[in-house]
Short mmCIF file of C-alpha atoms and ligand atoms in Angstrom, two decimals:
data_model
loop_
_atom_site.label_atom_id
_atom_site.label_comp_id
_atom_site.label_asym_id
_atom_site.label_seq_id
_atom_site.Cartn_x
_atom_site.Cartn_y
_atom_site.Cartn_z
CA MET A 1 9.25 7.40 21.04
CA SER A 2 9.17 10.43 23.29
CA GLU A 3 11.37 12.19 20.76
CA LEU A 4 8.44 12.17 18.29
CA ASP A 5 5.34 14.21 19.03
CA LEU A 6 2.89 11.55 17.89
CA GLN A 7 -0.26 13.53 18.68
CA SER A 8 0.87 16.40 16.52
CA ILE A 9 1.92 14.00 13.72
CA LEU A 10 -1.52 12.39 14.02
CA LYS A 11 -3.27 15.76 13.63
CA PHE A 12 -1.18 16.53 10.55
CA THR A 13 -1.74 13.08 9.06
CA VAL A 14 -5.51 13.18 9.61
CA ALA A 15 -5.76 16.59 7.88
CA LEU A 16 -3.68 15.22 5.03
CA ALA A 17 -5.86 12.10 4.73
CA TYR A 18 -8.99 14.27 4.52
CA GLU A 19 -7.35 16.42 1.83
CA ALA A 20 -6.30 13.33 -0.11
CA GLY A 21 -9.80 11.89 0.35
CA HIS A 22 -11.22 14.92 -1.40
CA VAL A 23 -8.93 14.31 -4.39
CA ILE A 24 -9.89 10.61 -4.42
CA ARG A 25 -13.61 11.41 -4.47
CA LYS A 26 -13.21 14.00 -7.24
CA GLY A 27 -11.16 11.46 -9.17
CA SER A 28 -13.86 8.85 -8.75
CA GLU A 29 -16.53 11.23 -10.06
CA ALA A 30 -14.36 11.95 -13.09
CA ILE A 31 -13.75 8.24 -13.70
CA GLN A 32 -17.39 7.24 -13.34
CA LEU A 33 -18.59 10.10 -15.57
CA ALA A 34 -15.97 10.26 -18.24
CA GLY A 35 -13.67 7.29 -17.79
CA SER A 36 -9.98 7.63 -17.13
CA ASN A 37 -6.74 6.22 -18.24
CA VAL A 38 -6.31 3.04 -16.26
CA ASP A 39 -2.83 1.64 -16.60
CA GLU A 40 -1.58 -1.81 -15.75
CA LYS A 41 1.45 -2.55 -13.61
CA LYS A 42 2.60 -6.18 -13.39
CA ASN A 43 -0.47 -7.56 -15.22
CA SER A 44 -4.00 -6.71 -16.40
CA VAL A 45 -5.49 -6.92 -12.89
CA ASP A 46 -2.81 -4.82 -11.18
CA LEU A 47 -4.23 -1.38 -11.89
CA VAL A 48 -3.05 2.18 -11.42
CA THR A 49 -4.78 5.45 -12.33
CA GLU A 50 -3.58 9.01 -12.65
CA TYR A 51 -5.23 9.61 -9.24
CA ASP A 52 -3.02 7.07 -7.45
CA VAL A 53 -0.03 9.01 -8.71
CA LYS A 54 -1.57 12.43 -8.03
CA VAL A 55 -2.52 11.55 -4.44
CA GLU A 56 0.89 10.07 -3.70
CA GLU A 57 2.58 13.20 -5.05
CA LEU A 58 0.39 15.33 -2.79
CA VAL A 59 1.18 13.23 0.28
CA LYS A 60 4.88 13.10 -0.51
CA LYS A 61 5.08 16.87 -0.98
CA LYS A 62 3.16 17.70 2.23
CA THR A 63 4.98 15.17 4.40
CA SER A 64 8.38 16.30 3.17
CA GLU A 65 7.53 19.99 3.74
CA THR A 66 6.36 19.41 7.32
CA TYR A 67 8.71 16.56 8.27
CA PRO A 68 11.75 17.04 6.03
CA SER A 69 13.88 14.56 7.97
CA PHE A 70 11.34 11.71 7.70
CA LYS A 71 11.80 9.11 5.00
CA PHE A 72 9.08 8.08 2.58
CA ILE A 73 7.98 4.74 1.11
CA GLY A 74 5.03 4.87 -1.27
CA GLU A 75 3.34 2.38 -3.56
CA GLU A 76 3.62 4.48 -6.68
CA SER A 77 7.15 5.72 -5.93
CA TYR A 78 8.13 2.05 -5.54
CA ALA A 79 6.42 1.20 -8.84
CA ALA A 80 8.42 4.01 -10.43
CA GLY A 81 11.68 2.47 -9.20
CA SER A 82 12.28 4.07 -5.79
CA ARG A 83 13.79 1.53 -3.37
CA PRO A 84 14.52 3.38 -0.11
CA GLU A 85 16.53 1.38 2.38
CA TRP A 86 14.78 0.46 5.63
CA THR A 87 16.30 2.34 8.56
CA ASP A 88 15.44 3.17 12.18
CA GLU A 89 14.41 6.69 11.09
CA PRO A 90 10.76 7.81 11.06
CA THR A 91 9.31 6.78 7.71
CA PHE A 92 5.92 7.49 6.21
CA CYS A 93 4.64 4.38 4.43
CA VAL A 94 1.81 5.29 2.09
CA ASP A 95 -0.70 3.66 -0.18
CA PRO A 96 -2.41 6.64 -1.87
CA ILE A 97 -5.38 4.57 -3.01
CA ASP A 98 -5.74 1.17 -1.43
CA GLY A 99 -8.42 -0.68 -3.34
CA THR A 100 -7.54 0.72 -6.75
CA THR A 101 -9.64 -1.92 -8.52
CA ASN A 102 -12.64 -0.90 -6.39
CA PHE A 103 -11.86 2.73 -7.20
CA VAL A 104 -11.90 2.02 -10.92
CA HIS A 105 -15.17 0.11 -10.63
CA GLY A 106 -16.92 2.56 -8.29
CA PHE A 107 -17.12 0.05 -5.40
CA PRO A 108 -16.75 2.18 -2.28
CA TRP A 109 -14.21 0.15 -0.28
CA VAL A 110 -11.36 2.48 -1.11
CA CYS A 111 -9.06 4.37 1.21
CA ILE A 112 -5.81 6.17 1.66
CA SER A 113 -3.49 4.40 4.08
CA ILE A 114 -0.71 6.32 5.83
CA GLY A 115 1.50 4.52 8.31
CA LEU A 116 4.39 5.92 10.27
CA ILE A 117 7.19 3.45 10.85
CA TYR A 118 9.84 4.14 13.47
CA LYS A 119 12.63 1.80 14.51
CA ARG A 120 11.17 -0.58 11.91
CA HIS A 121 7.75 -0.86 13.64
CA SER A 122 4.45 0.85 12.87
CA ILE A 123 3.78 3.49 15.51
CA LEU A 124 0.95 5.46 13.94
CA GLY A 125 -1.70 4.68 11.35
CA VAL A 126 -4.36 6.65 9.54
CA ILE A 127 -6.79 5.04 7.09
CA TYR A 128 -9.46 7.17 5.48
CA ASN A 129 -12.27 5.92 3.26
CA PRO A 130 -13.71 9.07 1.66
CA PHE A 131 -16.73 7.30 0.15
CA LEU A 132 -18.03 5.92 3.45
CA ASP A 133 -16.44 8.78 5.41
CA LEU A 134 -14.71 6.43 7.82
CA LEU A 135 -11.48 7.59 9.41
CA TYR A 136 -9.50 4.99 11.33
CA THR A 137 -6.61 6.20 13.47
CA GLY A 138 -4.19 4.59 15.85
CA VAL A 139 -1.19 5.71 17.84
CA LYS A 140 1.15 3.30 19.60
CA GLY A 141 0.12 3.02 23.23
CA SER A 142 -2.93 5.28 22.85
CA GLY A 143 -5.54 3.02 21.27
CA SER A 144 -7.31 3.21 17.95
CA TYR A 145 -10.51 4.93 16.90
CA VAL A 146 -12.97 5.34 14.07
CA THR A 147 -14.56 8.69 13.25
CA HIS A 148 -17.52 9.40 10.98
CA GLY A 149 -18.55 12.98 10.24
CA GLY A 150 -15.21 14.61 9.49
CA LEU A 151 -13.61 17.06 11.91
CA ASN A 152 -16.94 17.41 13.75
CA GLY A 153 -17.27 13.66 14.25
CA THR A 154 -16.73 11.99 17.61
CA PRO A 155 -14.03 9.34 17.59
CA ARG A 156 -15.30 5.95 18.72
CA LYS A 157 -12.85 3.63 20.42
CA LEU A 158 -12.01 0.28 18.83
CA PRO A 159 -13.01 -2.43 19.05
CA PHE A 160 -16.72 -1.66 19.33
CA ALA A 161 -17.30 -4.52 21.76
CA SER A 162 -16.51 -3.25 25.27
CA SER A 163 -15.73 -6.79 26.27
CA PRO A 164 -14.54 -8.64 23.16
CA LYS A 165 -16.47 -11.79 22.34
CA PRO A 166 -14.87 -15.23 22.52
CA LEU A 167 -14.05 -17.09 19.31
CA ALA A 168 -14.42 -20.80 19.93
CA SER A 169 -13.25 -21.97 16.52
CA LEU A 170 -12.89 -21.02 12.87
CA SER A 171 -16.41 -22.33 12.32
CA GLN A 172 -17.72 -19.21 14.05
CA ALA A 173 -15.55 -16.75 12.21
CA GLN A 174 -16.19 -14.22 9.47
CA ILE A 175 -12.88 -14.10 7.62
CA ALA A 176 -11.49 -11.72 5.01
CA VAL A 177 -9.43 -13.27 2.23
CA GLU A 178 -8.44 -11.73 -1.08
CA TRP A 179 -7.98 -12.90 -4.66
CA GLY A 180 -5.01 -10.52 -5.03
CA ASN A 181 -3.45 -9.75 -8.36
CA ASP A 182 -1.25 -12.81 -8.80
CA ARG A 183 -3.38 -15.20 -10.84
CA ALA A 184 -0.73 -17.71 -11.91
CA SER A 185 -1.78 -21.32 -11.49
CA LYS A 186 0.18 -22.20 -8.34
CA PRO A 187 -0.91 -19.28 -6.11
CA LEU A 188 -4.44 -19.32 -7.53
CA THR A 189 -4.81 -23.05 -6.83
CA SER A 190 -3.37 -22.72 -3.32
CA ARG A 191 -5.69 -19.83 -2.59
CA SER A 192 -8.81 -21.48 -4.04
CA GLU A 193 -8.17 -24.79 -2.24
CA SER A 194 -7.62 -22.89 0.99
CA PHE A 195 -10.88 -20.95 0.60
CA HIS A 196 -12.65 -24.23 -0.20
CA LEU A 197 -11.52 -25.79 3.07
CA ILE A 198 -12.25 -22.73 5.18
CA ALA A 199 -15.80 -22.49 3.79
CA GLY A 200 -16.61 -26.18 3.21
CA ASP A 201 -19.04 -28.36 5.15
CA PRO A 202 -17.15 -31.37 6.59
CA SER A 203 -20.37 -33.28 7.15
CA ASN A 204 -21.27 -32.98 3.50
CA GLY A 205 -18.24 -34.10 1.62
CA VAL A 206 -15.60 -31.43 2.26
CA VAL A 207 -12.96 -33.44 4.08
CA GLY A 208 -11.15 -31.14 6.51
CA GLY A 209 -13.65 -28.33 5.88
CA ARG A 210 -14.01 -25.75 8.67
CA MET A 211 -17.32 -24.30 7.57
CA ALA A 212 -16.53 -20.76 8.73
CA HIS A 213 -19.52 -18.42 8.98
CA SER A 214 -18.35 -16.63 5.85
CA LEU A 215 -15.53 -15.36 3.70
CA ARG A 216 -15.35 -11.70 2.63
CA SER A 217 -13.17 -9.88 0.10
CA LEU A 218 -13.29 -6.11 0.50
CA GLY A 219 -10.50 -5.59 -2.05
CA SER A 220 -8.45 -3.38 0.25
CA SER A 221 -5.96 -4.68 2.75
CA ALA A 222 -6.16 -1.51 4.84
CA MET A 223 -9.96 -1.74 5.04
CA ASN A 224 -9.72 -5.40 6.03
CA PHE A 225 -7.37 -4.53 8.91
CA ALA A 226 -9.69 -1.68 9.95
CA MET A 227 -12.68 -4.03 9.97
CA VAL A 228 -10.80 -6.55 12.12
CA ALA A 229 -9.89 -3.71 14.50
CA GLN A 230 -13.57 -2.74 14.66
CA GLY A 231 -14.73 -6.33 15.18
CA GLY A 232 -16.83 -6.66 11.99
CA LEU A 233 -14.36 -9.24 10.74
CA ASP A 234 -12.87 -11.87 13.01
CA MET A 235 -9.75 -12.38 10.92
CA TYR A 236 -7.99 -11.42 7.72
CA TRP A 237 -5.30 -13.38 5.84
CA GLU A 238 -3.47 -12.46 2.67
CA ILE A 239 -0.28 -13.32 0.84
CA GLY A 240 1.07 -10.80 -1.66
CA CYS A 241 0.45 -7.40 -0.06
CA TRP A 242 3.15 -4.83 0.55
CA PRO A 243 4.19 -2.71 3.54
CA TRP A 244 2.18 0.29 2.28
CA ASP A 245 -0.98 -1.84 2.22
CA VAL A 246 -0.57 -2.94 5.84
CA SER A 247 1.60 -0.55 7.88
CA ALA A 248 -1.29 1.64 9.11
CA GLY A 249 -3.69 -1.28 9.50
CA VAL A 250 -1.27 -3.36 11.56
CA LEU A 251 -0.96 -0.62 14.18
CA ILE A 252 -4.69 0.17 14.22
CA ALA A 253 -5.53 -3.52 14.68
CA GLN A 254 -2.88 -4.03 17.36
CA GLU A 255 -4.07 -0.99 19.31
CA ALA A 256 -7.59 -2.46 19.20
CA GLY A 257 -6.30 -5.65 20.82
CA GLY A 258 -5.78 -7.55 17.58
CA LEU A 259 -2.94 -10.01 17.08
CA VAL A 260 -0.91 -9.68 13.88
CA THR A 261 1.77 -12.01 12.63
CA GLY A 262 3.31 -13.22 9.37
CA SER A 263 3.66 -16.46 7.47
CA HIS A 264 3.16 -20.06 8.61
CA LYS A 265 6.92 -20.15 9.31
CA VAL A 266 6.92 -16.94 11.37
CA TYR A 267 3.93 -18.24 13.34
CA ALA A 268 5.59 -21.60 14.03
CA GLU A 269 8.89 -20.02 15.02
CA THR A 270 7.52 -17.28 17.28
CA LYS A 271 4.28 -18.58 18.78
CA GLU A 272 5.91 -19.77 22.02
CA THR A 273 8.24 -16.79 22.33
CA ALA A 274 7.96 -13.20 23.51
CA ALA A 275 8.36 -12.14 19.87
CA PHE A 276 4.92 -13.51 18.95
CA GLY A 277 2.82 -10.61 17.69
CA ASP A 278 5.81 -8.28 17.42
CA VAL A 279 5.54 -6.93 13.87
CA GLY A 280 8.86 -5.50 12.76
CA GLU A 281 10.55 -5.05 9.41
CA ALA A 282 10.68 -8.79 8.59
CA ILE A 283 6.91 -9.20 8.86
CA LEU A 284 6.07 -5.79 7.38
CA THR A 285 8.13 -6.61 4.29
CA GLY A 286 7.39 -10.36 4.34
CA ARG A 287 4.24 -10.09 2.20
CA LYS A 288 2.31 -12.65 4.29
CA TYR A 289 -0.05 -11.32 6.91
CA ILE A 290 -2.65 -12.63 9.30
CA VAL A 291 -4.62 -10.69 11.91
CA VAL A 292 -7.19 -11.84 14.47
CA ARG A 293 -9.48 -9.45 16.34
CA ALA A 294 -9.40 -8.86 20.08
CA ILE A 295 -10.74 -11.84 22.02
CA GLY A 296 -11.73 -11.57 25.67
CA ASP A 297 -10.10 -13.64 28.38
CA ALA A 298 -12.10 -16.72 29.39
CA GLU A 299 -11.81 -18.90 32.46
CA LYS A 300 -9.54 -21.47 30.84
CA GLU A 301 -7.88 -19.45 28.11
CA THR A 302 -6.59 -15.89 27.84
CA GLY A 303 -7.59 -13.83 24.81
CA ARG A 304 -4.04 -14.04 23.52
CA GLU A 305 -4.00 -17.83 23.83
CA ALA A 306 -7.28 -17.91 21.91
CA GLN A 307 -5.81 -15.70 19.17
CA LYS A 308 -2.83 -18.05 18.92
CA ARG A 309 -5.09 -21.09 18.80
CA ILE A 310 -7.27 -19.60 16.06
CA ILE A 311 -4.23 -18.71 13.92
CA GLY A 312 -2.93 -22.26 14.44
CA GLU A 313 -6.25 -23.70 13.32
CA PHE A 314 -6.28 -21.41 10.31
CA TYR A 315 -2.69 -22.16 9.29
CA ASP A 316 -3.36 -25.90 9.67
CA THR A 317 -6.10 -25.43 7.07
CA VAL A 318 -4.69 -23.08 4.42
CA GLN A 319 -1.71 -23.50 2.12
CA ASP A 320 1.36 -21.28 2.19
CA TYR A 321 2.76 -20.13 -1.15
CA ASP A 322 5.24 -17.59 -2.39
CA ALA A 323 4.17 -14.10 -3.35
CA LEU A 324 5.33 -12.88 -6.73
C1 LIG B 401 -4.68 -4.04 -3.07
C2 LIG B 401 -4.60 -4.71 -1.72
C3 LIG B 401 -5.48 -5.93 -1.68
C4 LIG B 401 -5.00 -6.92 -2.71
C5 LIG B 401 -5.06 -6.28 -4.08
C6 LIG B 401 -4.23 -5.02 -4.13
P1 LIG B 401 -3.95 -1.68 -4.18
O1 LIG B 401 -3.83 -2.90 -3.10
O2 LIG B 401 -5.00 -3.82 -0.72
O3 LIG B 401 -5.45 -6.50 -0.39
O4 LIG B 401 -5.77 -8.08 -2.67
O5 LIG B 401 -4.58 -7.18 -5.04
O6 LIG B 401 -2.88 -5.31 -3.96
O7 LIG B 401 -3.23 -2.19 -5.38
O8 LIG B 401 -5.36 -1.44 -4.44
O9 LIG B 401 -3.24 -0.58 -3.53
#
């Protein structure tokens, strides 16, 4: 990685995220005041606006001017037919507006997500929510931070807890899940039954229920990862996202001590190996993601063992299904 000046790429990416954030906020004002053309992609709940496209064009132009040799993967370029091959080269992986449905509805959990992938792994992530003015950044090996207050703000190291709390079981967890945009019967049933078991009270009729503290749906994968990095969420699980939704968040969560892995199968195959928690191309493109926050070491269990145990408990409870 020494061949890439990550601190200077971070500075550039943060400035770009703030510039994009300005466009997103202006776009939101225009939408809330006058409405906007909201188009549908794969179905009527998979939305795209002119601002998603505008912001991606801005990011693509600026990144290619400053880093002409870097490759680019973007949500809207992909939707328009671009299928760049995955390589070992530095690649910006961008969701111009993550939380487009929130954006359309004026619900302020909306961000731009810019990841930098190198040798098929996320090495830098910037997530900026311009409505809440929350900037999450992470650089491989240098930790992750949140900043409020723009360029004058003081970055605060993640996670917030100086000594991360234990997590005895799912019953104590606040967990992000999402409804996603695939509402066909099979995935919807699998998802709903899974949520039922995670939330349900086993002593009052929900056989196998874990009665987690709560379930949350922020509507943005990147914001969910950022909240797990911060410690406000204990975990986040979703099937159906794409690399641009998660590439920045994965790195930010990992640098905050979080453990990220993929599907039930990936978990089962890697949990006893050194590859557990190594998120490369297969997981980034695998469309099934789970992340658990940092957990402190305890007398009888390391934080990493606890993260593994919690994922095991979670995957024993929820159903796997294929993303469309
Ligand atoms: C969104 C994801 C979210 C998922 C939504 C949607 P978009 O991305 O971040 O996790 O549940 O269905 O895919 O479309 O707002 O960039």
